Tab-separated table of C-alpha atoms and ligand atoms in Angstrom:
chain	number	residue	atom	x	y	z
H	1	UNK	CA	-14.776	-68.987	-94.347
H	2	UNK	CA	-14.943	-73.075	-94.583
H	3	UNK	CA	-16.545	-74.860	-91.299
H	4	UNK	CA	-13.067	-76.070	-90.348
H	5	UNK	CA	-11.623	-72.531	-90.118
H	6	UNK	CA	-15.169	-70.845	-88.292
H	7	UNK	CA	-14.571	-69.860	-85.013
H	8	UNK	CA	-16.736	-71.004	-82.349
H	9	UNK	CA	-17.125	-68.396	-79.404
H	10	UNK	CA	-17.387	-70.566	-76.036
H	11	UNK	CA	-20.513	-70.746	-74.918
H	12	UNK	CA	-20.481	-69.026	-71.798
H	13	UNK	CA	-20.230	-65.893	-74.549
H	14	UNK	CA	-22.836	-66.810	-76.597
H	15	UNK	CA	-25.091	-67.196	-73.166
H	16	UNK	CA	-24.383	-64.302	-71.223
H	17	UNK	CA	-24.734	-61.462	-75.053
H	18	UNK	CA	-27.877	-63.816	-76.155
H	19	UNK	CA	-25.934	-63.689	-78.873
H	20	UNK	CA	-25.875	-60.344	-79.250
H	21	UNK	CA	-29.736	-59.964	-79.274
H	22	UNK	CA	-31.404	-56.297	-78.879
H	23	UNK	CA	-33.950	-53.988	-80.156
H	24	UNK	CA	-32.512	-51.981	-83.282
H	25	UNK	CA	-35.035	-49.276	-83.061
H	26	UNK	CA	-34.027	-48.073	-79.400
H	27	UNK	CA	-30.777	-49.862	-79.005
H	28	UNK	CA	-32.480	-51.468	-75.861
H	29	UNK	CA	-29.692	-54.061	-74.745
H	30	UNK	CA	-32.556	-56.867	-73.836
H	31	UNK	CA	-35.078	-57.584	-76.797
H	32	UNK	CA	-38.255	-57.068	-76.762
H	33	UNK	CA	-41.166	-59.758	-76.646
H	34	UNK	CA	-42.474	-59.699	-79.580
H	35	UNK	CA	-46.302	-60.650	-79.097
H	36	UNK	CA	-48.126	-59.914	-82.699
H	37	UNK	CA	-49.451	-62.949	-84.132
H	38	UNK	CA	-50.286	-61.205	-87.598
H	39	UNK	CA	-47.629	-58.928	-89.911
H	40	UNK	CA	-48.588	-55.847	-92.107
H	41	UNK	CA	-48.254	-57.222	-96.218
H	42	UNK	CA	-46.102	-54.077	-98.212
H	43	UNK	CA	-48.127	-52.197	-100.457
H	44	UNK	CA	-46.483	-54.355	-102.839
H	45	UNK	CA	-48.518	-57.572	-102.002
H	46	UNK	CA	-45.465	-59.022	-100.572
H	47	UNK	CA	-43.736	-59.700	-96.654
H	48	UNK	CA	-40.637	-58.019	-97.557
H	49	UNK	CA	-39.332	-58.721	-93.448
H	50	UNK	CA	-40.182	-62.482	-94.301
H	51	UNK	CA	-42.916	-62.488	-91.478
H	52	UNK	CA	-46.284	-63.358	-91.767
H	53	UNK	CA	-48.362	-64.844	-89.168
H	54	UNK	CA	-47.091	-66.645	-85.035
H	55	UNK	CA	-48.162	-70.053	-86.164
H	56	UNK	CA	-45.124	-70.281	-88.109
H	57	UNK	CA	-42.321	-67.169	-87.392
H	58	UNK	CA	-41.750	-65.219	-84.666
H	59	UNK	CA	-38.877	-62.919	-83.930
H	60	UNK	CA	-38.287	-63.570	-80.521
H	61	UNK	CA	-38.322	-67.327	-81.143
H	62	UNK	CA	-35.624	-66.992	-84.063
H	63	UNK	CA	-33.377	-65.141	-81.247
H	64	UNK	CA	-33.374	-68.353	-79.331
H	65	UNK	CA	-33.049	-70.458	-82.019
H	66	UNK	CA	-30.132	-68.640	-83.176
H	67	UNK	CA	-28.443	-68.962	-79.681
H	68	UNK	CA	-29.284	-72.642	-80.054
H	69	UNK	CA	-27.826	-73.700	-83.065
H	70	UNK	CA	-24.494	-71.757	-82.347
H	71	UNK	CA	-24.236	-73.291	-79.107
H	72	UNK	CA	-24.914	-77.031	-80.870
H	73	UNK	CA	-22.663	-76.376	-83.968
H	74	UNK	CA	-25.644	-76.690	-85.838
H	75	UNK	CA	-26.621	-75.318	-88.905
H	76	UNK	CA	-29.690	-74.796	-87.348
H	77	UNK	CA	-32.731	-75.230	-84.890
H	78	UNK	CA	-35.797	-75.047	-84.037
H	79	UNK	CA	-37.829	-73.962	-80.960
H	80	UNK	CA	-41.340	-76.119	-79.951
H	81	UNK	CA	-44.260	-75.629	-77.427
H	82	UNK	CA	-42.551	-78.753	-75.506
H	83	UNK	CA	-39.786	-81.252	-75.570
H	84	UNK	CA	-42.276	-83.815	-76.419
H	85	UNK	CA	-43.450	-81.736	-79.502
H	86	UNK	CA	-40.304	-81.254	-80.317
H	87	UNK	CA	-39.140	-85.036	-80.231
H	88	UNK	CA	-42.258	-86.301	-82.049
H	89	UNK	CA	-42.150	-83.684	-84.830
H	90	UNK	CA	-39.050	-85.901	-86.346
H	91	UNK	CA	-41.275	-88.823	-86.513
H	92	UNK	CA	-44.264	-87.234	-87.610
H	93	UNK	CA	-42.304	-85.618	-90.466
H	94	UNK	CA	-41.144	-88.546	-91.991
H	95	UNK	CA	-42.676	-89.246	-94.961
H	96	UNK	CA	-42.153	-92.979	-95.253
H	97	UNK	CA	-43.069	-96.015	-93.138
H	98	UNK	CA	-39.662	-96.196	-91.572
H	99	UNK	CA	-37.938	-98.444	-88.823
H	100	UNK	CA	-36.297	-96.990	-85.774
H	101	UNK	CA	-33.678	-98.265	-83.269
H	102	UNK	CA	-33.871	-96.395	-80.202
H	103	UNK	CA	-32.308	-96.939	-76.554
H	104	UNK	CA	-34.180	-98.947	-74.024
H	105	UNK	CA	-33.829	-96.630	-70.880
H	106	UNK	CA	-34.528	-93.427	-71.498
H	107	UNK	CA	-37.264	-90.399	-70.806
H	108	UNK	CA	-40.241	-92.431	-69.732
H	109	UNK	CA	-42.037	-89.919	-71.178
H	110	UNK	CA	-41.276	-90.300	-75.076
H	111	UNK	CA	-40.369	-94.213	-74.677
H	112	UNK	CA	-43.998	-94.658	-73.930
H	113	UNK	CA	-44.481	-92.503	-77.478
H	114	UNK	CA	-42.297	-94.931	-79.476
H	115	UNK	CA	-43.704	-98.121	-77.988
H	116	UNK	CA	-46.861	-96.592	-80.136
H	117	UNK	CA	-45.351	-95.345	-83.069
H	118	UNK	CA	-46.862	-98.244	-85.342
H	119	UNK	CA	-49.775	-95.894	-85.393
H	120	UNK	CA	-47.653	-93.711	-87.293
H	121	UNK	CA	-46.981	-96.453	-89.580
H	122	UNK	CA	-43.288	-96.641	-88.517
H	123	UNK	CA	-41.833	-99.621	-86.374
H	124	UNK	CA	-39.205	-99.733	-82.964
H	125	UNK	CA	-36.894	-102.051	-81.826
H	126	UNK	CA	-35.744	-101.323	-78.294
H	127	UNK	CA	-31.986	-101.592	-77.451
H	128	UNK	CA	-29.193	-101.485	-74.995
H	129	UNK	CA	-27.304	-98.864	-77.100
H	130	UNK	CA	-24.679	-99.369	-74.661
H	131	UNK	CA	-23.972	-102.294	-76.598
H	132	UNK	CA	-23.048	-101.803	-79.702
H	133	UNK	CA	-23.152	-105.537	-80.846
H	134	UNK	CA	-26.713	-105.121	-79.994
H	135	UNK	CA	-27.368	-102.219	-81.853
H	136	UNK	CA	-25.721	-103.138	-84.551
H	137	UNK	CA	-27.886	-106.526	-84.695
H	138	UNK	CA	-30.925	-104.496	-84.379
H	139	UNK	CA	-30.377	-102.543	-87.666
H	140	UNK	CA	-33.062	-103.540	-90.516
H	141	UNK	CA	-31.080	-102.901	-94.128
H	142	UNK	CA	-33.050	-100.679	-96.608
H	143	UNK	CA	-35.905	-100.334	-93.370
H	144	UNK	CA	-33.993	-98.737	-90.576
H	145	UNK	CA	-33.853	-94.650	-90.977
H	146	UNK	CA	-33.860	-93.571	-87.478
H	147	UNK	CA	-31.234	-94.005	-84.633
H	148	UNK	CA	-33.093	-92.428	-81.751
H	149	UNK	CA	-30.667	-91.931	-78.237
H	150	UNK	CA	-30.269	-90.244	-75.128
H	151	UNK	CA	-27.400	-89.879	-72.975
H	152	UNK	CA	-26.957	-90.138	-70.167
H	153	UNK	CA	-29.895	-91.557	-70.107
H	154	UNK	CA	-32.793	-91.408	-67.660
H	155	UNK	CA	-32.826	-92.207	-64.798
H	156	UNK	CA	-29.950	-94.840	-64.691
H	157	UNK	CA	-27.619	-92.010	-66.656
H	158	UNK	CA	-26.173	-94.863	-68.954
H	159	UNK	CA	-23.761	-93.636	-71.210
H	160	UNK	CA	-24.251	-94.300	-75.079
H	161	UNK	CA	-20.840	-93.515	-77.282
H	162	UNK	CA	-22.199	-90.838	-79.654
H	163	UNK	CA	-19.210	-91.544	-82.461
H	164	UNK	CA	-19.928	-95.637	-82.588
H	165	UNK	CA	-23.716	-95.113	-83.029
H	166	UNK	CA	-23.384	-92.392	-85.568
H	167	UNK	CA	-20.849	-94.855	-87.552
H	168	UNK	CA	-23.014	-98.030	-87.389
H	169	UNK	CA	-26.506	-95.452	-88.540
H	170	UNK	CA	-24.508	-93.556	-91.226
H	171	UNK	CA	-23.118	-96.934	-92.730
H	172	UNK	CA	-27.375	-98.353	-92.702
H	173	UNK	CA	-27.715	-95.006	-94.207
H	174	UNK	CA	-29.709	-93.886	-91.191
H	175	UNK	CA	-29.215	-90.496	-88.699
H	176	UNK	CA	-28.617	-90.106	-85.637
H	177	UNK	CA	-30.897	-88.615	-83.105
H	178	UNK	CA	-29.801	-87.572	-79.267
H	179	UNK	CA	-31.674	-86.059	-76.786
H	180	UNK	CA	-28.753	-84.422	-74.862
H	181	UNK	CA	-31.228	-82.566	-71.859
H	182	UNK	CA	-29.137	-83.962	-69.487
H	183	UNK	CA	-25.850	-83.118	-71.279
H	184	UNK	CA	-26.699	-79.821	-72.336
H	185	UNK	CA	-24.449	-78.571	-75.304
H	186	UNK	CA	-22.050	-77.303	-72.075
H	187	UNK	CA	-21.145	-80.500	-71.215
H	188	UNK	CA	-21.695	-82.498	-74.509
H	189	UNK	CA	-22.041	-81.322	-78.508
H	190	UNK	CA	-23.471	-84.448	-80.144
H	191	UNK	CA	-23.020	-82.790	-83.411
H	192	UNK	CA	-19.481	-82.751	-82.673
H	193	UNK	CA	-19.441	-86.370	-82.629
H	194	UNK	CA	-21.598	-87.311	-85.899
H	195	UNK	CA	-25.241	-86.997	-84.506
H	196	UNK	CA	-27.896	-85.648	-87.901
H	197	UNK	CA	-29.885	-84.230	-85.001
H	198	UNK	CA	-30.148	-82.576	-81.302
H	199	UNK	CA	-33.023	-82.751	-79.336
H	200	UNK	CA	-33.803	-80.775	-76.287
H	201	UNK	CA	-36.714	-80.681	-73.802
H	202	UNK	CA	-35.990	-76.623	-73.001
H	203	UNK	CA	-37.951	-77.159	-70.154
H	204	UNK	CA	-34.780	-78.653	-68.207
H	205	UNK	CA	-31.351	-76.888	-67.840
H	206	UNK	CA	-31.701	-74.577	-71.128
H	207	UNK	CA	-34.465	-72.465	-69.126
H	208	UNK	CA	-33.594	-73.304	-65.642
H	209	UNK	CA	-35.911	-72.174	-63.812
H	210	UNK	CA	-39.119	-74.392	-63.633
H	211	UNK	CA	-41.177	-71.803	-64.807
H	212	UNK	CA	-40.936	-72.691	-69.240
H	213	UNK	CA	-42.160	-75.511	-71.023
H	214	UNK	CA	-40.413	-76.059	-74.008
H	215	UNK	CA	-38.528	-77.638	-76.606
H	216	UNK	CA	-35.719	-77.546	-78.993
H	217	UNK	CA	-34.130	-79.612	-82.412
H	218	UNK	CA	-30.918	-78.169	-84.037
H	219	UNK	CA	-29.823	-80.029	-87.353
H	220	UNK	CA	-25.835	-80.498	-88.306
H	221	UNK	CA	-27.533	-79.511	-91.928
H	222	UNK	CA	-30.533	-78.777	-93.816
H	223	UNK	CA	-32.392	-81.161	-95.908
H	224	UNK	CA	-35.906	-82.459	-96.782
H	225	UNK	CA	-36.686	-83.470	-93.106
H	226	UNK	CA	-35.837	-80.768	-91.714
H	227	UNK	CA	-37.817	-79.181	-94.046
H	228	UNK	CA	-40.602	-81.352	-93.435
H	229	UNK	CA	-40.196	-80.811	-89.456
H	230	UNK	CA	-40.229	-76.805	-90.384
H	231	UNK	CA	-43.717	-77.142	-92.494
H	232	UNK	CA	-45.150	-79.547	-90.058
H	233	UNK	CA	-44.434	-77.046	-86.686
H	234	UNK	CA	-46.135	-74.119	-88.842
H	235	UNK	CA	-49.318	-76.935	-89.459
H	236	UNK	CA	-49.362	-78.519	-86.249
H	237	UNK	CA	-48.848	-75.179	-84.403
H	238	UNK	CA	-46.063	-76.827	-82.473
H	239	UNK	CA	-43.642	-73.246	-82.192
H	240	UNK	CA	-43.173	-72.350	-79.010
H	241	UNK	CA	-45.411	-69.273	-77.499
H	242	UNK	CA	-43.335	-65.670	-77.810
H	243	UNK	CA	-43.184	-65.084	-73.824
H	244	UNK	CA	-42.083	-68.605	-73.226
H	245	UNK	CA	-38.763	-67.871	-75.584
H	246	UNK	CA	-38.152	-64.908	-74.097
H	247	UNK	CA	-38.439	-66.204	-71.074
H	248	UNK	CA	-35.896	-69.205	-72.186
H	249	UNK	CA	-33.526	-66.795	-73.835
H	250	UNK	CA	-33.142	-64.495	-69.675
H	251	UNK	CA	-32.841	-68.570	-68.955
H	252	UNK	CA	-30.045	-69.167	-71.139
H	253	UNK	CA	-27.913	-66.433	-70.180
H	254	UNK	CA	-26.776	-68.413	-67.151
H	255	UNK	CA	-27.056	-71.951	-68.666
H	256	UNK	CA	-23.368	-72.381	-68.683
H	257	UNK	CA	-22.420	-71.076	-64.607
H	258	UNK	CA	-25.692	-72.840	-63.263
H	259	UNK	CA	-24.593	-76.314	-65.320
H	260	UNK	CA	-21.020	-76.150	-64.224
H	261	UNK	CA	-21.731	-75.723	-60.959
H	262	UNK	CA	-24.747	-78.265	-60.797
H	263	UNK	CA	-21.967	-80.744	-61.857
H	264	UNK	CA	-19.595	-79.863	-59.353
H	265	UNK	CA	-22.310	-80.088	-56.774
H	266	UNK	CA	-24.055	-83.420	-58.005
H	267	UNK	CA	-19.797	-84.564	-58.539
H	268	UNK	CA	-19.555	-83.774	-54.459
H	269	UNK	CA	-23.025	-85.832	-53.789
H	270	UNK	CA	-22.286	-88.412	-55.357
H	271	UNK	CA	-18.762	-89.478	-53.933
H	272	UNK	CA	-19.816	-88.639	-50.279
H	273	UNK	CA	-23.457	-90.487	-50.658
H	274	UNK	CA	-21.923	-93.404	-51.974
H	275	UNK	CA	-20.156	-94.417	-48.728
H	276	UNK	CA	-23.072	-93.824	-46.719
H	277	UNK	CA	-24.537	-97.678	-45.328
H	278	UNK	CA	-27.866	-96.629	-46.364
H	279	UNK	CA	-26.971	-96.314	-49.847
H	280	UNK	CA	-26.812	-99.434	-52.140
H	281	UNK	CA	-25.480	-97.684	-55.326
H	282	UNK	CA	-24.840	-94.380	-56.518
H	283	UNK	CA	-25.731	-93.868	-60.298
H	284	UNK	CA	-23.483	-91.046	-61.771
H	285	UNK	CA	-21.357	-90.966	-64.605
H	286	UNK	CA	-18.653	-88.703	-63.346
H	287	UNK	CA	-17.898	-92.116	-60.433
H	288	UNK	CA	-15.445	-94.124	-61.731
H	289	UNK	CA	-17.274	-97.244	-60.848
H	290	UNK	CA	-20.321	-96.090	-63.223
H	291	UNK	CA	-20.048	-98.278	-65.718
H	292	UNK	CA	-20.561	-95.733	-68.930
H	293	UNK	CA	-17.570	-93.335	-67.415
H	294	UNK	CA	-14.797	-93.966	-70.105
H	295	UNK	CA	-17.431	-92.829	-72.739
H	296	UNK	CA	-18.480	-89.986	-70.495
H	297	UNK	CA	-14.712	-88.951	-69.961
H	298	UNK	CA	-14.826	-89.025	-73.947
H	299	UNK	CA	-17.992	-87.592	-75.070
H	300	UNK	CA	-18.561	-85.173	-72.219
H	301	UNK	CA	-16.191	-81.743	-71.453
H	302	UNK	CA	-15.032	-82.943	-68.282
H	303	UNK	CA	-18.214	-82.864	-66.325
H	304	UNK	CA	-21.206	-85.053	-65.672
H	305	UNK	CA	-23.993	-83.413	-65.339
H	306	UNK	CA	-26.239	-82.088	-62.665
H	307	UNK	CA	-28.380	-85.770	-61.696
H	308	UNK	CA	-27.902	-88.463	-60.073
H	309	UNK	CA	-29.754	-91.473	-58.585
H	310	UNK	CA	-29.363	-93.410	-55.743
H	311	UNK	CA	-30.406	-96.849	-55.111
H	312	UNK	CA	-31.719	-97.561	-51.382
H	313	UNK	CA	-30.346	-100.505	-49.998
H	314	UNK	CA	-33.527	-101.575	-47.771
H	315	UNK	CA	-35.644	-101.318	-51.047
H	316	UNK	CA	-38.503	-99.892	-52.282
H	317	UNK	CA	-40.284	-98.080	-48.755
H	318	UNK	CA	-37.334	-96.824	-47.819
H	319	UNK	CA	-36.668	-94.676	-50.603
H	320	UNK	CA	-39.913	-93.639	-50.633
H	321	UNK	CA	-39.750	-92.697	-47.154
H	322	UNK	CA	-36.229	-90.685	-47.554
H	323	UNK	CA	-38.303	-88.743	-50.568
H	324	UNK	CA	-41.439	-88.050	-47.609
H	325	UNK	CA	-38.677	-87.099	-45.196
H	326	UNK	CA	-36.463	-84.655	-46.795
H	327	UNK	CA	-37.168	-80.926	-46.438
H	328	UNK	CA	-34.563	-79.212	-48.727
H	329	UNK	CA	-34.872	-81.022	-51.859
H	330	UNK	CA	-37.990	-80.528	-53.228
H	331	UNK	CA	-40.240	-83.785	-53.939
H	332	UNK	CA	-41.661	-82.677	-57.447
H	333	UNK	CA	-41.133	-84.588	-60.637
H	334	UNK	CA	-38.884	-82.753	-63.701
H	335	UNK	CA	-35.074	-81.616	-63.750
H	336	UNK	CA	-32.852	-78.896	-64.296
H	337	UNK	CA	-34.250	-76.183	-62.222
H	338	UNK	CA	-32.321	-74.439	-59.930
H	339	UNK	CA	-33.923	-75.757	-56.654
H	340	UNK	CA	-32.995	-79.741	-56.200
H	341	UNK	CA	-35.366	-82.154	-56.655
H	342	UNK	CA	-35.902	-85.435	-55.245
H	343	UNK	CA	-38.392	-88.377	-57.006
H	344	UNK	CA	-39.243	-91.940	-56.340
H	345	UNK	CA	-39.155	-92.311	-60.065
H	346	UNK	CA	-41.081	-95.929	-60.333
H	347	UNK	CA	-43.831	-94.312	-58.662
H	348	UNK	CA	-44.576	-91.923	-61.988
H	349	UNK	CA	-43.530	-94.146	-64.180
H	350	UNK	CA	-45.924	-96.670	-63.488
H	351	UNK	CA	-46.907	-100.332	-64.540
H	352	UNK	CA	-43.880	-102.049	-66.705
H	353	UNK	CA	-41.097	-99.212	-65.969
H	354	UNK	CA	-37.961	-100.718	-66.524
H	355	UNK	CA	-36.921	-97.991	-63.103
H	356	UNK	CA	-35.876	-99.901	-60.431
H	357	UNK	CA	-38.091	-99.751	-57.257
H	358	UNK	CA	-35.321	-98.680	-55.053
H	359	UNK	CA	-34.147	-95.554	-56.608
H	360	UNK	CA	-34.796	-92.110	-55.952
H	361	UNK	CA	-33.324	-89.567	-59.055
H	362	UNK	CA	-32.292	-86.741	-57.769
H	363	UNK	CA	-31.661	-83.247	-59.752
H	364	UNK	CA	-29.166	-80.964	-58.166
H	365	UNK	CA	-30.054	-77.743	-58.140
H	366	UNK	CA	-28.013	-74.337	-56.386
H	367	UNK	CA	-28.347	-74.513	-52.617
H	368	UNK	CA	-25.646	-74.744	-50.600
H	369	UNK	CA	-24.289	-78.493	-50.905
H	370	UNK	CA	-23.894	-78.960	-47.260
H	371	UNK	CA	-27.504	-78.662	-46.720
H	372	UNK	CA	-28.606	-80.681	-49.285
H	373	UNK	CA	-26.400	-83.670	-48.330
H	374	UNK	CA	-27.146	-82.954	-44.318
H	375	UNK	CA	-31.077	-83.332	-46.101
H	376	UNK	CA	-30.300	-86.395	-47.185
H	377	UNK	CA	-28.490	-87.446	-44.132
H	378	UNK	CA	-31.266	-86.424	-41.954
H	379	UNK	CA	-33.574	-88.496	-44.142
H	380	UNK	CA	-31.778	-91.632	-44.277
H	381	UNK	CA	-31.997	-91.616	-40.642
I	1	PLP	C1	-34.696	-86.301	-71.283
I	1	PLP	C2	-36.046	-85.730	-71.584
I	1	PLP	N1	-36.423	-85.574	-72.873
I	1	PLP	C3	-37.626	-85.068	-73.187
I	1	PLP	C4	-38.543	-84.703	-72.222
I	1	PLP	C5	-39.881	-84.133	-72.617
I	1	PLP	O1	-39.834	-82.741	-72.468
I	1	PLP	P1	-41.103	-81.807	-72.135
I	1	PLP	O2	-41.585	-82.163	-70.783
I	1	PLP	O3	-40.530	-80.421	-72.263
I	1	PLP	O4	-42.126	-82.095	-73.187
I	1	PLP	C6	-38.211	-84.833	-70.878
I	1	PLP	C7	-39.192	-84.435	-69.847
I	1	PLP	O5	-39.153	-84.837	-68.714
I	1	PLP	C8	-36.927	-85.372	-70.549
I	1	PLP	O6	-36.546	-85.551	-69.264
């Protein structure tokens, strides 16, 4: 069958079968973990089941990956120890100096990476990819290999349009890199939209639960990177541990009911938060008056997401103080989880964040939405 005739099961089937993952020796319906690091050679000399030692394979890992791709109409994907290893393997694979456009606001975490990617003997420019004058501008011809973007971004949830970008990186014969951890491929399939590759930090909504640290790349095709990206996880040791995929792949069963309702929840936040006086702005992309919601109506199925931010209106203390105050949401850093979390986000991102002062990100999780906005309520106080 050609790709334009392959059906694509929704992903709410993929999730709940794991794809249809088991044990084939005792038809158990849940897989087994499978732990070895090492695989018996045939008498033959040769690894006729195509494993051969954890660094680089592992069965259970190959189950999630599987799940992963399908669900990102990818040809394929890979698991890593973290969303950071994940997201830096694509750099660290490339094997020529190369030039890289990336968005301005986005993971703290990995922005702080690229700032220092000149080690790496590659180069950055920083952009509003929002604007795609501005992007385009940025573009270096014969230089420029990498478009690197996340939306929505963190922690202002911007909204970059998938299609332009992929357009204006294919045409400076570049791809396209999103990380879509706050999309998750329920609410958004950048593949689907041009995008060379997917990046996920697992960690967040594909696991759930606050209890996995991981990551995840899925590739619309193969090709010497993603080759490179396959022999440099196997080097590096970058594959994520056995216990943590099976852990992520009981996780995934639910990411589609857990990220349709922590949209409809954060949806209900944010209208009824944004009338309250203490509230100077509520950043979400499902509110009209976000400024990224026509490309979020576009690029995302209908929903926006499970976070949020709100901007305090008497500054800086007093968001801090609602974060001190609150006693429902949970005052921890990270997203995705199913408990809701509340963060002064300036405060961890330090010296030179471009995170404003006043704002407090907020990650809905599955309580009951009346307490969490009578939390917030009580807090504002
Ligand atoms: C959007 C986004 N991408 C990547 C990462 C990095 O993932 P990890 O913490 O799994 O390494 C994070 C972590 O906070 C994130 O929020």
């Amino acid at each position: 069958m050609d790709d334009q005739s392959r059906y694509h099961p929704k992903p709410r089937t993929i999730l709940a079968q794991a794809l249809g993952a088991g044990d084939p020796t005792t038809h158990a319906l849940v897989p087994p973990v499978h732990m070895s690091t090492t695989f018996l050679r045939d008498a033959d000399n040769g690894y006729h089941k195509g494993f051969v030692y954890g660094r680089t394979d592992n069965a259970t890992v190959h189950q999630v990956e599987a799940i992963i791709a399908a669900l990102e109409h990818a040809a394929d994907a890979m698991l890593f120890a973290s969303g950071m290893a994940a997201a830096t393997s694509v750099f660290l694979a490339l094997d020529k100096p190369t030039h890289i456009v990336a968005s301005q606001v986005q993971y703290w975490g990995f922005r702080e990476w690229l700032v220092e990617v000149g080690r790496y003997g590659h180069s950055v420019t920083f952009v509003d990819t929002s604007d795609l004058d501005a992007v385009a501008a940025a573009v270096r011809p014969g230089e420029t290999g990498i478009f690197w973007i996340e939306t929505p971004s963190n922690p202002l949830w911007s909204l970059t349009d998938i299609a332009a970008i992929a357009a204006i990186a294919h045409a400076a014969g570049a791809l396209l890199c999103v990380d879509s951890t706050v999309s998750t491929p329920i609410i958004t399939r950048p593949i689907d939209f041009g995008a060379d590759i997917v990046v996920h930090s697992a960690t967040k909504y594909l696991n759930g639960h606050s209890d996995v640290i991981a990551g995840a790349i899925a590739a619309a095709k193969d090709g010497p990177l993603w080759e490179n990206i396959q022999k440099l996880r196997g080097q590096l040791g970058a594959i994520a541990g056995p216990f943590e995929a099976w852990l992520l792949m009981r996780g995934l069963r639910t990411l589609d009911v857990r990220v349709r309702e922590q949209s409809r929840v954060a949806a209900w936040l944010a209208e009824r938060l944004s009338t309250h006086p203490a509230v100077a702005a509520v950043l979400y992309p499902g509110l009209k008056t976000h400024p990224g919601h026509a490309i979020a109506v576009r690029q995302m199925d209908g929903l926006f997401g499970g976070m949020l931010s709100l901007r305090m209106k008497a500054g800086e203390q007093a968001a801090v103080k609602v974060a001190s105050k609150v006693e429902i949401w949970r005052r921890a850093t990270s997203l995705g989880g199913v408990e809701s979390l509340i963060e002064h986000r300036a405060s961890i991102e330090g010296e030179g964040t471009p995170c404003p002062p006043d704002l407090l990100r907020l990650s809905t999780g599955l309580e009951e939405p009346d307490d969490l906005l009578a939390d917030l309520f009580r807090a504002f106080g």
